[in-house]
Amino acid sequence: MKNKHLVSLLTLASVCLSAGAENDGTNLWFQNKANNVANVTLKTKESATTNIAVRELKNAWGGGSVTLARAPKKGMKQDAFTINQKGGNVTITSPSDAGLMYGAYHILRLEQTLGKDAYRDTLFTETPEHDLRLLNHWDNLNGTVERGYAGKSIFWGDKPQSFINTKTRTALTAARTAIESYARANASVGINGAVINNVNASPKMLSDSVLTMVKAYADALRPYNIKVYLAVNFSSPVVLDGLKTADPLDKDVQKWWTKKAKEIYAKIPDFGGFLVKANSEGQPGPMDFGRTHADGANMLAKALKPFGGIVMWRAFVYSPSDPDRAKQAYIEFKDLDSKFMDNVIIQIKNGPIDFQPREPYSPLFGAMPKTQEMAELQITQEYLGHSNHICFLGTMWEEFLNDIKKYANYTDNLKGYKYRAIAGVANVGDDANFCGNTMAQANWYAFGRLAWNSNLTSKAIAHEWVSQNIGKDNKACKTVEDILLMSRETVVDYMMPLGFHHIFAEGHHYGPQPWQNNPGQRADWQCVYYHRADAKGVGFDRTVKTGSGATAQYPAAFGNMVENINTCPDKYLLWFHHADWNHKCQTGRTLWNEMCYRYQNGLNGAREMLRKWNSTEPYIDTRLFNDIQEKMHIQVRDAEWWKDACLNYFQTFSHQPIPATTEPPVHSLNEVKRVRLGITNYENPSAKLLNSRR
Ligand code: GCW
């Protein structure tokens, strides 16, 4: 982390928005600064949290006077706030200091997004839809970040030492400044919790020395209303203290967790709770002892309950209960409905497999009416070009949230929950710009905004983010918004259109490897398992009639639609059907021609994004412009690579010519197989081959 963070925090984003400045992303979406110091009155007791609200307003509020006042209104949620603006003077009221802080960030956002006059004489209340709006960091104690593309962890590795040694604000270290900037960013969009270690959790996380560090982070994040949570390893009692078993029904194991919970809360009285990945991808869990997920989750929930803590138990499991991986989590969890304690929430990835560029929603949503459920979204772009490809995820999450509202009763279910929660796997690391590239910050931002209000459109969120980063009346703004909004569909088209999934290169999940088929390994770790291409057609038949029957896990309105190949939207075609190469798509084209069309469309889209970006040069900060332009060049090159790899490979099954409207591949099948597009290609000699085609 660069020392620049220090400067950025103390001057509170004094960077101007015009071309020629040095926007390296350090300031996140805090680019504006008022010319005057706002007149802010605090009508409540000062606290670390109200201090933040006042400081932010003084630095960036360009309007009239602002008054902050606590007002305990009946039925109003703690984090909610009311804005009352009359004649240019604003009063923010809330039952809590946190709500006042959120209100402050909200009016700053409105001012920067809409301009001062757009909301004169208004009175409205903002209430968060989810009470728990969490980031999940897949950060390891050694400082690496699983699926992280923005440098090292901001929490672990060499960070604790530098963080802890800081005594005063004037001696802020880079590590501490980064945490402050991170907390501020979260608070500005309402994120109020962070699981600060990987779900592939080290048992050492619960050791005394690490817990001391967790406490230090909890103390630093508290003023920003962010609670700390930990991912825990189910075998911790065995590994840390030599217990003979981790069986959740064993009395000693139960006692161990009860004692551990006490220890944690003695250090961190407002500790949030545990996140658990159990019996998944080699992680230990209750099933190792013949117990159920409910036995495991409840044992931990019982230990945390006296302190108000919760357990988020992940449903990302795929033990071979069925030959179709897409069905397995549902099978493992469905019958456990009503078996979980009321401080357990089942955390479910948006799709049934694994954060693919496009998946239908997971059928587990709404399938357990007596169980609290929460969605897990992935902000880090594991399957979306890492931090090289520009891909705005607001559109993807909007699609998912709309579907679970429409088909899985999401909104009504939330109302009945004691804990309404949502989580996003963070894309934050110690790069100066936190996210690997500045445009990827928009995804962090979008997650927070949707966690607060899932009815916001991706268009509105893109507009907000651009207004705060690029400017309001700048000719480039609309263009950048267009880029963001077209980006996800573009990525889907050049990677995995038409319901294709998991045809990624093994391991790093960056480039294409649809031919991957390692003998002797798990079938569902091979790309050929997912696409099933043969002479007749391509796709995974998940119909009840002739396939795996996964469609039956959905409510009829969705299940029947996708079961029938004629009503199944083309975007899910190959997810649910093994379609003939000559199948007529909804566009009127045959499947093979449509596939060619889509890959070409994706490549065209990537080129179009670059062309649009180039047109913004006169209006955009030079540093930002160059950084993103460089990324987009990589994106165009990779889109070409994806198209060539997939069309060349699938053509060996379809035996059909590439239509004239599709550019002939520039790389042969042998070439794409040999070079294997991936992160390491940027350093290895084959990179020359890759780059020569730009
Ligand atoms: O998407 C997969 C990733 C793993 C990850 C796992 C999970 C943390 O490839 O790296 O492990 O999902 O969500 O548990």
PDB file of N, CA and C in Angstrom, residues 212-272:
ATOM      1  N   THR A 212      -6.300 -10.995  19.163  1.00  0.00           N
ATOM      2  CA  THR A 212      -5.888  -9.657  19.610  1.00  0.00           C
ATOM      3  C   THR A 212      -5.856  -8.703  18.419  1.00  0.00           C
ATOM      4  N   MET A 213      -5.414  -9.240  17.321  1.00  0.00           N
ATOM      5  CA  MET A 213      -5.371  -8.429  16.097  1.00  0.00           C
ATOM      6  C   MET A 213      -6.783  -8.158  15.574  1.00  0.00           C
ATOM      7  N   VAL A 214      -7.621  -9.165  15.661  1.00  0.00           N
ATOM      8  CA  VAL A 214      -9.015  -8.999  15.221  1.00  0.00           C
ATOM      9  C   VAL A 214      -9.657  -7.872  16.038  1.00  0.00           C
ATOM     10  N   LYS A 215      -9.342  -7.873  17.316  1.00  0.00           N
ATOM     11  CA  LYS A 215      -9.869  -6.797  18.179  1.00  0.00           C
ATOM     12  C   LYS A 215      -9.391  -5.416  17.685  1.00  0.00           C
ATOM     13  N   ALA A 216      -8.118  -5.346  17.317  1.00  0.00           N
ATOM     14  CA  ALA A 216      -7.591  -4.058  16.841  1.00  0.00           C
ATOM     15  C   ALA A 216      -8.364  -3.593  15.599  1.00  0.00           C
ATOM     16  N   TYR A 217      -8.645  -4.530  14.708  1.00  0.00           N
ATOM     17  CA  TYR A 217      -9.422  -4.165  13.516  1.00  0.00           C
ATOM     18  C   TYR A 217     -10.854  -3.788  13.894  1.00  0.00           C
ATOM     19  N   ALA A 218     -11.422  -4.536  14.814  1.00  0.00           N
ATOM     20  CA  ALA A 218     -12.800  -4.230  15.232  1.00  0.00           C
ATOM     21  C   ALA A 218     -12.867  -2.810  15.799  1.00  0.00           C
ATOM     22  N   ASP A 219     -11.848  -2.449  16.590  1.00  0.00           N
ATOM     23  CA  ASP A 219     -11.819  -1.101  17.178  1.00  0.00           C
ATOM     24  C   ASP A 219     -11.712  -0.024  16.094  1.00  0.00           C
ATOM     25  N   ALA A 220     -10.924  -0.328  15.065  1.00  0.00           N
ATOM     26  CA  ALA A 220     -10.732   0.663  13.997  1.00  0.00           C
ATOM     27  C   ALA A 220     -11.985   0.803  13.130  1.00  0.00           C
ATOM     28  N   LEU A 221     -12.712  -0.283  12.982  1.00  0.00           N
ATOM     29  CA  LEU A 221     -13.876  -0.253  12.082  1.00  0.00           C
ATOM     30  C   LEU A 221     -15.148   0.229  12.779  1.00  0.00           C
ATOM     31  N   ARG A 222     -15.174   0.096  14.115  1.00  0.00           N
ATOM     32  CA  ARG A 222     -16.386   0.426  14.885  1.00  0.00           C
ATOM     33  C   ARG A 222     -16.924   1.830  14.629  1.00  0.00           C
ATOM     34  N   PRO A 223     -16.067   2.874  14.622  1.00  0.00           N
ATOM     35  CA  PRO A 223     -16.617   4.216  14.373  1.00  0.00           C
ATOM     36  C   PRO A 223     -17.401   4.303  13.062  1.00  0.00           C
ATOM     37  N   TYR A 224     -17.045   3.460  12.115  1.00  0.00           N
ATOM     38  CA  TYR A 224     -17.732   3.461  10.820  1.00  0.00           C
ATOM     39  C   TYR A 224     -18.926   2.500  10.813  1.00  0.00           C
ATOM     40  N   ASN A 225     -19.298   2.050  11.993  1.00  0.00           N
ATOM     41  CA  ASN A 225     -20.426   1.127  12.165  1.00  0.00           C
ATOM     42  C   ASN A 225     -20.220  -0.199  11.434  1.00  0.00           C
ATOM     43  N   ILE A 226     -18.987  -0.663  11.411  1.00  0.00           N
ATOM     44  CA  ILE A 226     -18.710  -1.943  10.754  1.00  0.00           C
ATOM     45  C   ILE A 226     -18.334  -2.965  11.818  1.00  0.00           C
ATOM     46  N   LYS A 227     -19.098  -4.046  11.849  1.00  0.00           N
ATOM     47  CA  LYS A 227     -18.790  -5.118  12.796  1.00  0.00           C
ATOM     48  C   LYS A 227     -17.855  -6.122  12.141  1.00  0.00           C
ATOM     49  N   VAL A 228     -17.058  -6.732  12.961  1.00  0.00           N
ATOM     50  CA  VAL A 228     -16.150  -7.749  12.461  1.00  0.00           C
ATOM     51  C   VAL A 228     -16.719  -9.147  12.716  1.00  0.00           C
ATOM     52  N   TYR A 229     -16.555 -10.005  11.727  1.00  0.00           N
ATOM     53  CA  TYR A 229     -16.966 -11.412  11.795  1.00  0.00           C
ATOM     54  C   TYR A 229     -15.751 -12.254  11.421  1.00  0.00           C
ATOM     55  N   LEU A 230     -15.790 -13.529  11.777  1.00  0.00           N
ATOM     56  CA  LEU A 230     -14.699 -14.405  11.370  1.00  0.00           C
ATOM     57  C   LEU A 230     -15.232 -15.647  10.680  1.00  0.00           C
ATOM     58  N   ALA A 231     -14.477 -16.096   9.677  1.00  0.00           N
ATOM     59  CA  ALA A 231     -14.744 -17.410   9.107  1.00  0.00           C
ATOM     60  C   ALA A 231     -14.009 -18.407   9.994  1.00  0.00           C
ATOM     61  N   VAL A 232     -14.677 -19.487  10.363  1.00  0.00           N
ATOM     62  CA  VAL A 232     -14.027 -20.438  11.265  1.00  0.00           C
ATOM     63  C   VAL A 232     -13.907 -21.819  10.644  1.00  0.00           C
ATOM     64  N   ASN A 233     -12.841 -22.477  11.044  1.00  0.00           N
ATOM     65  CA  ASN A 233     -12.579 -23.838  10.600  1.00  0.00           C
ATOM     66  C   ASN A 233     -13.234 -24.797  11.598  1.00  0.00           C
ATOM     67  N   PHE A 234     -14.012 -25.716  11.075  1.00  0.00           N
ATOM     68  CA  PHE A 234     -14.785 -26.588  11.960  1.00  0.00           C
ATOM     69  C   PHE A 234     -13.908 -27.481  12.844  1.00  0.00           C
ATOM     70  N   SER A 235     -12.683 -27.698  12.400  1.00  0.00           N
ATOM     71  CA  SER A 235     -11.779 -28.544  13.195  1.00  0.00           C
ATOM     72  C   SER A 235     -10.967 -27.756  14.215  1.00  0.00           C
ATOM     73  N   SER A 236     -11.268 -26.511  14.409  1.00  0.00           N
ATOM     74  CA  SER A 236     -10.448 -25.676  15.303  1.00  0.00           C
ATOM     75  C   SER A 236     -10.174 -26.306  16.665  1.00  0.00           C
ATOM     76  N   PRO A 237     -11.176 -26.919  17.325  1.00  0.00           N
ATOM     77  CA  PRO A 237     -10.892 -27.482  18.656  1.00  0.00           C
ATOM     78  C   PRO A 237      -9.816 -28.571  18.606  1.00  0.00           C
ATOM     79  N   VAL A 238      -9.805 -29.318  17.519  1.00  0.00           N
ATOM     80  CA  VAL A 238      -8.817 -30.395  17.381  1.00  0.00           C
ATOM     81  C   VAL A 238      -7.446 -29.797  17.098  1.00  0.00           C
ATOM     82  N   VAL A 239      -7.394 -28.898  16.139  1.00  0.00           N
ATOM     83  CA  VAL A 239      -6.099 -28.367  15.707  1.00  0.00           C
ATOM     84  C   VAL A 239      -5.496 -27.436  16.766  1.00  0.00           C
ATOM     85  N   LEU A 240      -6.329 -26.596  17.361  1.00  0.00           N
ATOM     86  CA  LEU A 240      -5.766 -25.619  18.299  1.00  0.00           C
ATOM     87  C   LEU A 240      -5.486 -26.210  19.677  1.00  0.00           C
ATOM     88  N   ASP A 241      -6.399 -27.072  20.139  1.00  0.00           N
ATOM     89  CA  ASP A 241      -6.282 -27.507  21.530  1.00  0.00           C
ATOM     90  C   ASP A 241      -6.241 -29.019  21.716  1.00  0.00           C
ATOM     91  N   GLY A 242      -6.035 -29.719  20.617  1.00  0.00           N
ATOM     92  CA  GLY A 242      -5.812 -31.157  20.721  1.00  0.00           C
ATOM     93  C   GLY A 242      -7.013 -31.979  21.151  1.00  0.00           C
ATOM     94  N   LEU A 243      -8.224 -31.454  20.985  1.00  0.00           N
ATOM     95  CA  LEU A 243      -9.390 -32.296  21.293  1.00  0.00           C
ATOM     96  C   LEU A 243      -9.404 -33.495  20.348  1.00  0.00           C
ATOM     97  N   LYS A 244     -10.029 -34.575  20.808  1.00  0.00           N
ATOM     98  CA  LYS A 244      -9.967 -35.804  20.009  1.00  0.00           C
ATOM     99  C   LYS A 244     -10.890 -35.748  18.802  1.00  0.00           C
ATOM    100  N   THR A 245     -11.891 -34.904  18.886  1.00  0.00           N
ATOM    101  CA  THR A 245     -12.889 -34.848  17.816  1.00  0.00           C
ATOM    102  C   THR A 245     -13.414 -33.421  17.673  1.00  0.00           C
ATOM    103  N   ALA A 246     -14.077 -33.179  16.538  1.00  0.00           N
ATOM    104  CA  ALA A 246     -14.778 -31.897  16.361  1.00  0.00           C
ATOM    105  C   ALA A 246     -16.272 -32.163  16.198  1.00  0.00           C
ATOM    106  N   ASP A 247     -16.688 -33.361  16.583  1.00  0.00           N
ATOM    107  CA  ASP A 247     -18.093 -33.773  16.493  1.00  0.00           C
ATOM    108  C   ASP A 247     -18.992 -32.765  17.228  1.00  0.00           C
ATOM    109  N   PRO A 248     -19.950 -32.180  16.529  1.00  0.00           N
ATOM    110  CA  PRO A 248     -20.766 -31.125  17.165  1.00  0.00           C
ATOM    111  C   PRO A 248     -21.652 -31.638  18.302  1.00  0.00           C
ATOM    112  N   LEU A 249     -21.849 -32.953  18.384  1.00  0.00           N
ATOM    113  CA  LEU A 249     -22.672 -33.466  19.484  1.00  0.00           C
ATOM    114  C   LEU A 249     -21.830 -33.875  20.691  1.00  0.00           C
ATOM    115  N   ASP A 250     -20.535 -33.738  20.577  1.00  0.00           N
ATOM    116  CA  ASP A 250     -19.646 -34.085  21.680  1.00  0.00           C
ATOM    117  C   ASP A 250     -19.619 -32.943  22.705  1.00  0.00           C
ATOM    118  N   LYS A 251     -19.777 -33.298  23.976  1.00  0.00           N
ATOM    119  CA  LYS A 251     -19.893 -32.273  25.035  1.00  0.00           C
ATOM    120  C   LYS A 251     -18.639 -31.402  25.133  1.00  0.00           C
ATOM    121  N   ASP A 252     -17.475 -32.030  25.003  1.00  0.00           N
ATOM    122  CA  ASP A 252     -16.237 -31.260  25.123  1.00  0.00           C
ATOM    123  C   ASP A 252     -16.084 -30.268  23.964  1.00  0.00           C
ATOM    124  N   VAL A 253     -16.515 -30.710  22.816  1.00  0.00           N
ATOM    125  CA  VAL A 253     -16.445 -29.822  21.641  1.00  0.00           C
ATOM    126  C   VAL A 253     -17.371 -28.625  21.858  1.00  0.00           C
ATOM    127  N   GLN A 254     -18.558 -28.916  22.333  1.00  0.00           N
ATOM    128  CA  GLN A 254     -19.516 -27.825  22.605  1.00  0.00           C
ATOM    129  C   GLN A 254     -18.946 -26.843  23.619  1.00  0.00           C
ATOM    130  N   LYS A 255     -18.338 -27.418  24.666  1.00  0.00           N
ATOM    131  CA  LYS A 255     -17.754 -26.559  25.711  1.00  0.00           C
ATOM    132  C   LYS A 255     -16.642 -25.691  25.140  1.00  0.00           C
ATOM    133  N   TRP A 256     -15.858 -26.310  24.250  1.00  0.00           N
ATOM    134  CA  TRP A 256     -14.741 -25.573  23.646  1.00  0.00           C
ATOM    135  C   TRP A 256     -15.245 -24.334  22.912  1.00  0.00           C
ATOM    136  N   TRP A 257     -16.290 -24.519  22.133  1.00  0.00           N
ATOM    137  CA  TRP A 257     -16.824 -23.389  21.350  1.00  0.00           C
ATOM    138  C   TRP A 257     -17.465 -22.347  22.272  1.00  0.00           C
ATOM    139  N   THR A 258     -18.117 -22.824  23.336  1.00  0.00           N
ATOM    140  CA  THR A 258     -18.737 -21.874  24.278  1.00  0.00           C
ATOM    141  C   THR A 258     -17.660 -21.006  24.922  1.00  0.00           C
ATOM    142  N   LYS A 259     -16.574 -21.665  25.297  1.00  0.00           N
ATOM    143  CA  LYS A 259     -15.478 -20.930  25.923  1.00  0.00           C
ATOM    144  C   LYS A 259     -14.844 -19.959  24.914  1.00  0.00           C
ATOM    145  N   LYS A 260     -14.670 -20.440  23.703  1.00  0.00           N
ATOM    146  CA  LYS A 260     -14.065 -19.590  22.662  1.00  0.00           C
ATOM    147  C   LYS A 260     -14.939 -18.356  22.413  1.00  0.00           C
ATOM    148  N   ALA A 261     -16.247 -18.581  22.377  1.00  0.00           N
ATOM    149  CA  ALA A 261     -17.153 -17.437  22.148  1.00  0.00           C
ATOM    150  C   ALA A 261     -16.981 -16.413  23.273  1.00  0.00           C
ATOM    151  N   LYS A 262     -16.894 -16.910  24.494  1.00  0.00           N
ATOM    152  CA  LYS A 262     -16.704 -16.000  25.645  1.00  0.00           C
ATOM    153  C   LYS A 262     -15.427 -15.194  25.496  1.00  0.00           C
ATOM    154  N   GLU A 263     -14.365 -15.887  25.122  1.00  0.00           N
ATOM    155  CA  GLU A 263     -13.070 -15.213  24.930  1.00  0.00           C
ATOM    156  C   GLU A 263     -13.171 -14.103  23.887  1.00  0.00           C
ATOM    157  N   ILE A 264     -13.833 -14.435  22.787  1.00  0.00           N
ATOM    158  CA  ILE A 264     -13.946 -13.454  21.694  1.00  0.00           C
ATOM    159  C   ILE A 264     -14.731 -12.235  22.169  1.00  0.00           C
ATOM    160  N   TYR A 265     -15.863 -12.487  22.825  1.00  0.00           N
ATOM    161  CA  TYR A 265     -16.702 -11.352  23.234  1.00  0.00           C
ATOM    162  C   TYR A 265     -16.077 -10.532  24.365  1.00  0.00           C
ATOM    163  N   ALA A 266     -15.185 -11.159  25.124  1.00  0.00           N
ATOM    164  CA  ALA A 266     -14.479 -10.380  26.144  1.00  0.00           C
ATOM    165  C   ALA A 266     -13.589  -9.336  25.468  1.00  0.00           C
ATOM    166  N   LYS A 267     -13.055  -9.707  24.317  1.00  0.00           N
ATOM    167  CA  LYS A 267     -12.199  -8.765  23.580  1.00  0.00           C
ATOM    168  C   LYS A 267     -13.026  -7.814  22.717  1.00  0.00           C
ATOM    169  N   ILE A 268     -14.064  -8.381  22.091  1.00  0.00           N
ATOM    170  CA  ILE A 268     -14.831  -7.612  21.096  1.00  0.00           C
ATOM    171  C   ILE A 268     -16.318  -7.736  21.441  1.00  0.00           C
ATOM    172  N   PRO A 269     -16.829  -6.856  22.263  1.00  0.00           N
ATOM    173  CA  PRO A 269     -18.209  -7.022  22.752  1.00  0.00           C
ATOM    174  C   PRO A 269     -19.264  -7.007  21.655  1.00  0.00           C
ATOM    175  N   ASP A 270     -18.954  -6.357  20.534  1.00  0.00           N
ATOM    176  CA  ASP A 270     -19.956  -6.314  19.456  1.00  0.00           C
ATOM    177  C   ASP A 270     -19.562  -7.212  18.286  1.00  0.00           C
ATOM    178  N   PHE A 271     -18.785  -8.248  18.564  1.00  0.00           N
ATOM    179  CA  PHE A 271     -18.380  -9.187  17.516  1.00  0.00           C
ATOM    180  C   PHE A 271     -19.624  -9.706  16.784  1.00  0.00           C
ATOM    181  N   GLY A 272     -19.528  -9.814  15.442  1.00  0.00           N
ATOM    182  CA  GLY A 272     -20.722 -10.161  14.660  1.00  0.00           C
ATOM    183  C   GLY A 272     -21.089 -11.633  14.671  1.00  0.00           C
TER     184      GLY A 272
END
